[in-house]
PDB file of C-alpha atoms in Angstrom:
ATOM      1  CA  MET A  10      -7.847 -31.670  -1.796  1.00  0.00           C
ATOM      2  CA  GLY A  11      -6.091 -29.970  -4.641  1.00  0.00           C
ATOM      3  CA  PHE A  12      -5.318 -26.986  -6.712  1.00  0.00           C
ATOM      4  CA  PHE A  13      -6.614 -27.508 -10.186  1.00  0.00           C
ATOM      5  CA  PHE A  14      -7.341 -24.561 -12.362  1.00  0.00           C
ATOM      6  CA  LYS A  15      -9.865 -25.018 -15.109  1.00  0.00           C
ATOM      7  CA  ASN A  16      -9.344 -22.963 -18.235  1.00  0.00           C
ATOM      8  CA  LYS A  17     -12.269 -22.420 -20.545  1.00  0.00           C
ATOM      9  CA  LYS A  18     -11.423 -22.574 -24.213  1.00  0.00           C
ATOM     10  CA  LYS A  19     -12.670 -19.481 -26.015  1.00  0.00           C
ATOM     11  CA  ASN A  20     -14.721 -21.268 -28.659  1.00  0.00           C
ATOM     12  CA  LYS A  21     -15.643 -24.383 -26.725  1.00  0.00           C
ATOM     13  CA  GLU A  22     -17.507 -25.096 -23.527  1.00  0.00           C
ATOM     14  CA  GLU A  23     -15.185 -27.934 -22.497  1.00  0.00           C
ATOM     15  CA  GLU A  24     -12.949 -27.429 -19.506  1.00  0.00           C
ATOM     16  CA  ILE A  25      -9.380 -28.611 -19.239  1.00  0.00           C
ATOM     17  CA  VAL A  26      -7.416 -29.171 -16.056  1.00  0.00           C
ATOM     18  CA  THR A  27      -4.075 -27.399 -16.044  1.00  0.00           C
ATOM     19  CA  PRO A  28      -1.367 -29.578 -14.468  1.00  0.00           C
ATOM     20  CA  VAL A  29       1.724 -28.363 -12.640  1.00  0.00           C
ATOM     21  CA  VAL A  30       5.000 -28.761 -14.540  1.00  0.00           C
ATOM     22  CA  GLU A  31       8.594 -27.818 -13.916  1.00  0.00           C
ATOM     23  CA  THR A  32      10.479 -25.225 -15.925  1.00  0.00           C
ATOM     24  CA  THR A  33      14.079 -24.126 -15.891  1.00  0.00           C
ATOM     25  CA  PRO A  34      14.724 -20.946 -13.876  1.00  0.00           C
ATOM     26  CA  GLU A  35      15.761 -18.852 -16.880  1.00  0.00           C
ATOM     27  CA  VAL A  36      12.690 -19.764 -18.918  1.00  0.00           C
ATOM     28  CA  PRO A  37       9.264 -18.263 -18.121  1.00  0.00           C
ATOM     29  CA  ALA A  38       6.582 -20.706 -17.005  1.00  0.00           C
ATOM     30  CA  LYS A  39       5.018 -22.613 -19.871  1.00  0.00           C
ATOM     31  CA  GLU A  40       1.794 -21.238 -21.298  1.00  0.00           C
ATOM     32  CA  GLY A  41      -1.178 -22.387 -19.246  1.00  0.00           C
ATOM     33  CA  MET A  42       0.799 -23.499 -16.179  1.00  0.00           C
ATOM     34  CA  ILE A  43      -0.222 -21.603 -13.067  1.00  0.00           C
ATOM     35  CA  LEU A  44       2.183 -23.121 -10.504  1.00  0.00           C
ATOM     36  CA  VAL A  45       5.720 -24.206 -11.305  1.00  0.00           C
ATOM     37  CA  ARG A  46       8.612 -25.380  -9.136  1.00  0.00           C
ATOM     38  CA  GLU A  47      10.475 -22.065  -9.638  1.00  0.00           C
ATOM     39  CA  GLY A  48       7.433 -20.271  -8.256  1.00  0.00           C
ATOM     40  CA  ILE A  49       7.974 -21.804  -4.810  1.00  0.00           C
ATOM     41  CA  LYS A  50      10.497 -20.214  -2.442  1.00  0.00           C
ATOM     42  CA  LEU A  51      10.974 -21.772   0.997  1.00  0.00           C
ATOM     43  CA  GLY A  52      12.768 -20.727   4.180  1.00  0.00           C
ATOM     44  CA  LEU A  53      12.931 -17.025   3.364  1.00  0.00           C
ATOM     45  CA  PRO A  54      14.171 -14.567   5.992  1.00  0.00           C
ATOM     46  CA  THR A  55      11.699 -12.153   7.547  1.00  0.00           C
ATOM     47  CA  VAL A  56      11.189  -8.962   5.565  1.00  0.00           C
ATOM     48  CA  SER A  57       8.780  -6.052   5.729  1.00  0.00           C
ATOM     49  CA  MET A  58       5.235  -6.402   4.423  1.00  0.00           C
ATOM     50  CA  GLU A  59       5.999  -4.212   1.407  1.00  0.00           C
ATOM     51  CA  GLU A  60       9.187  -6.164   0.636  1.00  0.00           C
ATOM     52  CA  ALA A  61       7.229  -9.431   0.732  1.00  0.00           C
ATOM     53  CA  ILE A  62       4.568  -8.055  -1.628  1.00  0.00           C
ATOM     54  CA  VAL A  63       7.211  -6.702  -4.019  1.00  0.00           C
ATOM     55  CA  ALA A  64       9.105 -10.016  -3.930  1.00  0.00           C
ATOM     56  CA  ALA A  65       5.879 -11.875  -4.769  1.00  0.00           C
ATOM     57  CA  GLY A  66       5.198  -9.485  -7.650  1.00  0.00           C
ATOM     58  CA  GLU A  67       8.745  -9.780  -8.968  1.00  0.00           C
ATOM     59  CA  LEU A  68       8.514 -13.561  -8.967  1.00  0.00           C
ATOM     60  CA  LEU A  69       5.181 -13.420 -10.816  1.00  0.00           C
ATOM     61  CA  ARG A  70       6.842 -11.082 -13.314  1.00  0.00           C
ATOM     62  CA  ASP A  71       9.995 -13.179 -13.664  1.00  0.00           C
ATOM     63  CA  LEU A  72       7.888 -16.249 -14.431  1.00  0.00           C
ATOM     64  CA  GLY A  73       6.054 -14.361 -17.152  1.00  0.00           C
ATOM     65  CA  TYR A  74       2.640 -14.028 -15.515  1.00  0.00           C
ATOM     66  CA  VAL A  75       2.563 -10.219 -15.228  1.00  0.00           C
ATOM     67  CA  ASP A  76       4.165  -6.998 -16.463  1.00  0.00           C
ATOM     68  CA  ASP A  77       6.213  -4.664 -14.232  1.00  0.00           C
ATOM     69  CA  ASP A  78       3.216  -2.382 -13.615  1.00  0.00           C
ATOM     70  CA  TYR A  79       1.426  -5.165 -11.727  1.00  0.00           C
ATOM     71  CA  ILE A  80       3.835  -4.898  -8.775  1.00  0.00           C
ATOM     72  CA  PRO A  81       2.854  -1.388  -7.584  1.00  0.00           C
ATOM     73  CA  ALA A  82      -0.791  -2.403  -8.082  1.00  0.00           C
ATOM     74  CA  MET A  83      -0.229  -5.219  -5.569  1.00  0.00           C
ATOM     75  CA  ILE A  84       0.982  -2.660  -3.029  1.00  0.00           C
ATOM     76  CA  ARG A  85      -2.034  -0.433  -3.750  1.00  0.00           C
ATOM     77  CA  ARG A  86      -4.387  -3.402  -3.250  1.00  0.00           C
ATOM     78  CA  ASN A  87      -2.933  -4.005   0.198  1.00  0.00           C
ATOM     79  CA  GLU A  88      -3.337  -0.302   1.036  1.00  0.00           C
ATOM     80  CA  GLU A  89      -7.013  -0.465   0.008  1.00  0.00           C
ATOM     81  CA  ALA A  90      -7.741  -3.678   1.913  1.00  0.00           C
ATOM     82  CA  SER A  91      -5.260  -5.922   3.676  1.00  0.00           C
ATOM     83  CA  VAL A  92      -4.234  -8.999   1.705  1.00  0.00           C
ATOM     84  CA  TYR A  93      -3.726 -10.828   5.005  1.00  0.00           C
ATOM     85  CA  MET A  94      -6.334 -13.594   5.128  1.00  0.00           C
ATOM     86  CA  GLY A  95      -5.687 -14.862   8.651  1.00  0.00           C
ATOM     87  CA  LEU A  96      -4.161 -18.117   9.918  1.00  0.00           C
ATOM     88  CA  GLY A  97      -0.690 -17.036   8.778  1.00  0.00           C
ATOM     89  CA  LEU A  98      -1.676 -16.585   5.113  1.00  0.00           C
ATOM     90  CA  ALA A  99      -1.420 -13.489   2.907  1.00  0.00           C
ATOM     91  CA  ILE A 100      -2.522 -13.474  -0.727  1.00  0.00           C
ATOM     92  CA  PRO A 101      -1.232 -10.351  -2.468  1.00  0.00           C
ATOM     93  CA  HIS A 102      -2.721  -9.542  -5.852  1.00  0.00           C
ATOM     94  CA  GLY A 103      -3.239  -6.489  -8.017  1.00  0.00           C
ATOM     95  CA  THR A 104      -6.018  -3.940  -8.135  1.00  0.00           C
ATOM     96  CA  GLU A 105      -8.906  -4.153 -10.576  1.00  0.00           C
ATOM     97  CA  ASP A 106      -7.229  -1.740 -12.989  1.00  0.00           C
ATOM     98  CA  ALA A 107      -4.067  -3.887 -12.998  1.00  0.00           C
ATOM     99  CA  LYS A 108      -5.831  -6.696 -14.878  1.00  0.00           C
ATOM    100  CA  ARG A 109      -4.392  -5.190 -18.055  1.00  0.00           C
ATOM    101  CA  ASP A 110      -0.929  -6.036 -16.691  1.00  0.00           C
ATOM    102  CA  VAL A 111      -1.684  -9.766 -16.328  1.00  0.00           C
ATOM    103  CA  LYS A 112      -0.275 -11.822 -19.205  1.00  0.00           C
ATOM    104  CA  ARG A 113      -1.759 -15.089 -17.937  1.00  0.00           C
ATOM    105  CA  SER A 114      -3.028 -16.561 -14.690  1.00  0.00           C
ATOM    106  CA  GLY A 115      -0.461 -17.813 -12.217  1.00  0.00           C
ATOM    107  CA  ILE A 116       0.482 -18.194  -8.577  1.00  0.00           C
ATOM    108  CA  ILE A 117       3.679 -18.218  -6.564  1.00  0.00           C
ATOM    109  CA  VAL A 118       4.268 -19.457  -3.025  1.00  0.00           C
ATOM    110  CA  MET A 119       6.752 -17.771  -0.692  1.00  0.00           C
ATOM    111  CA  GLN A 120       7.343 -19.204   2.760  1.00  0.00           C
ATOM    112  CA  TYR A 121       8.625 -17.072   5.629  1.00  0.00           C
ATOM    113  CA  PRO A 122       8.909 -19.472   8.615  1.00  0.00           C
ATOM    114  CA  ASP A 123       9.438 -16.629  11.110  1.00  0.00           C
ATOM    115  CA  GLY A 124       6.638 -14.594   9.550  1.00  0.00           C
ATOM    116  CA  VAL A 125       6.040 -11.238   7.918  1.00  0.00           C
ATOM    117  CA  GLU A 126       3.937  -8.658   9.754  1.00  0.00           C
ATOM    118  CA  PHE A 127       0.899  -7.679   7.691  1.00  0.00           C
ATOM    119  CA  ASN A 128      -1.970  -5.398   8.632  1.00  0.00           C
ATOM    120  CA  GLY A 129      -3.991  -7.785  10.733  1.00  0.00           C
ATOM    121  CA  GLY A 130      -1.475 -10.501  11.533  1.00  0.00           C
ATOM    122  CA  THR A 131       1.703 -12.409  10.805  1.00  0.00           C
ATOM    123  CA  ALA A 132       1.963 -14.404   7.576  1.00  0.00           C
ATOM    124  CA  GLN A 133       4.274 -17.366   7.166  1.00  0.00           C
ATOM    125  CA  LEU A 134       2.858 -18.029   3.697  1.00  0.00           C
ATOM    126  CA  VAL A 135       2.610 -15.370   1.015  1.00  0.00           C
ATOM    127  CA  ILE A 136       0.839 -16.650  -2.083  1.00  0.00           C
ATOM    128  CA  GLY A 137       0.976 -14.123  -4.900  1.00  0.00           C
ATOM    129  CA  ILE A 138      -1.678 -14.455  -7.558  1.00  0.00           C
ATOM    130  CA  ALA A 139      -2.433 -12.991 -10.956  1.00  0.00           C
ATOM    131  CA  GLY A 140      -5.648 -13.816 -12.753  1.00  0.00           C
ATOM    132  CA  VAL A 141      -6.811 -13.010 -16.242  1.00  0.00           C
ATOM    133  CA  GLY A 142     -10.292 -11.485 -16.117  1.00  0.00           C
ATOM    134  CA  ASP A 143     -12.166 -12.892 -13.130  1.00  0.00           C
ATOM    135  CA  GLU A 144      -9.961 -15.999 -12.835  1.00  0.00           C
ATOM    136  CA  HIS A 145      -8.372 -14.550  -9.680  1.00  0.00           C
ATOM    137  CA  LEU A 146     -11.634 -15.245  -7.821  1.00  0.00           C
ATOM    138  CA  GLU A 147     -11.500 -18.919  -8.751  1.00  0.00           C
ATOM    139  CA  ILE A 148      -7.810 -19.064  -7.830  1.00  0.00           C
ATOM    140  CA  LEU A 149      -8.537 -17.511  -4.421  1.00  0.00           C
ATOM    141  CA  GLY A 150     -11.272 -20.071  -3.805  1.00  0.00           C
ATOM    142  CA  GLN A 151      -9.044 -22.966  -4.779  1.00  0.00           C
ATOM    143  CA  ILE A 152      -6.195 -21.767  -2.570  1.00  0.00           C
ATOM    144  CA  THR A 153      -8.608 -21.511   0.337  1.00  0.00           C
ATOM    145  CA  GLU A 154      -9.885 -25.024  -0.327  1.00  0.00           C
ATOM    146  CA  ALA A 155      -6.339 -26.412  -0.490  1.00  0.00           C
ATOM    147  CA  VAL A 156      -5.392 -25.016   2.930  1.00  0.00           C
ATOM    148  CA  THR A 157      -8.594 -25.640   4.898  1.00  0.00           C
ATOM    149  CA  GLU A 158      -7.092 -28.435   6.993  1.00  0.00           C
ATOM    150  CA  GLU A 159      -5.092 -26.883   9.830  1.00  0.00           C
ATOM    151  CA  GLU A 160      -2.380 -29.567   9.883  1.00  0.00           C
ATOM    152  CA  ILE A 161      -1.718 -29.092   6.142  1.00  0.00           C
ATOM    153  CA  LEU A 162      -1.567 -25.327   6.507  1.00  0.00           C
ATOM    154  CA  GLU A 163       0.848 -25.645   9.430  1.00  0.00           C
ATOM    155  CA  GLU A 164       3.093 -28.008   7.430  1.00  0.00           C
ATOM    156  CA  LEU A 165       3.084 -25.590   4.471  1.00  0.00           C
ATOM    157  CA  LYS A 166       4.412 -22.908   6.808  1.00  0.00           C
ATOM    158  CA  LYS A 167       7.470 -24.930   7.846  1.00  0.00           C
ATOM    159  CA  THR A 168       8.241 -27.560   5.201  1.00  0.00           C
ATOM    160  CA  THR A 169      11.609 -27.620   3.454  1.00  0.00           C
ATOM    161  CA  ASP A 170      10.204 -29.813   0.670  1.00  0.00           C
ATOM    162  CA  VAL A 171       9.156 -28.041  -2.535  1.00  0.00           C
ATOM    163  CA  ASP A 172       7.402 -31.243  -3.630  1.00  0.00           C
ATOM    164  CA  TYR A 173       5.156 -31.060  -0.562  1.00  0.00           C
ATOM    165  CA  ILE A 174       3.965 -27.631  -1.718  1.00  0.00           C
ATOM    166  CA  LEU A 175       3.491 -28.866  -5.295  1.00  0.00           C
ATOM    167  CA  ASN A 176       1.615 -31.961  -4.134  1.00  0.00           C
ATOM    168  CA  THR A 177      -0.613 -29.983  -1.793  1.00  0.00           C
ATOM    169  CA  PHE A 178      -1.773 -27.774  -4.613  1.00  0.00           C
ATOM    170  CA  THR A 179      -1.972 -30.442  -7.310  1.00  0.00           C
ATOM    171  CA  ASN A 180      -3.394 -33.583  -5.666  1.00  0.00           C
TER     172      ASN A 180
END
């Protein structure tokens, strides 16, 4: 089980696997890295649905994945169709027209142990995503694959170990 994102090189058919690396908080995520330690926030207090979506967008922005205009597009996406996926998981992302605001593909993981009320249910995990082109579809599929086992998903909702999150999405 893992979260590997394959980037296609523009002039080559070969695929490369993008590993997870750490960055310092004041430096944007390194080019090509889609999940970094600073993109994981655990034990957050309960907030409103909109506050959780904005916080996810701000973290994507702060890590250099998106521009400011992506954040309101994440709210619009949730208004069009709930980003709540069920089983305590919400995956906010921008609208189709917000693709122009994506600098590079990336994800962030925000854990709310007591949950955030979304349209359709309560999410303990909010995984914000930004995908260049159609890469968001592959990212969504890989997130789903990584959390298919109920015991892993339940641990993700309550862990205090950032490395557990990193390992879940990278091994």
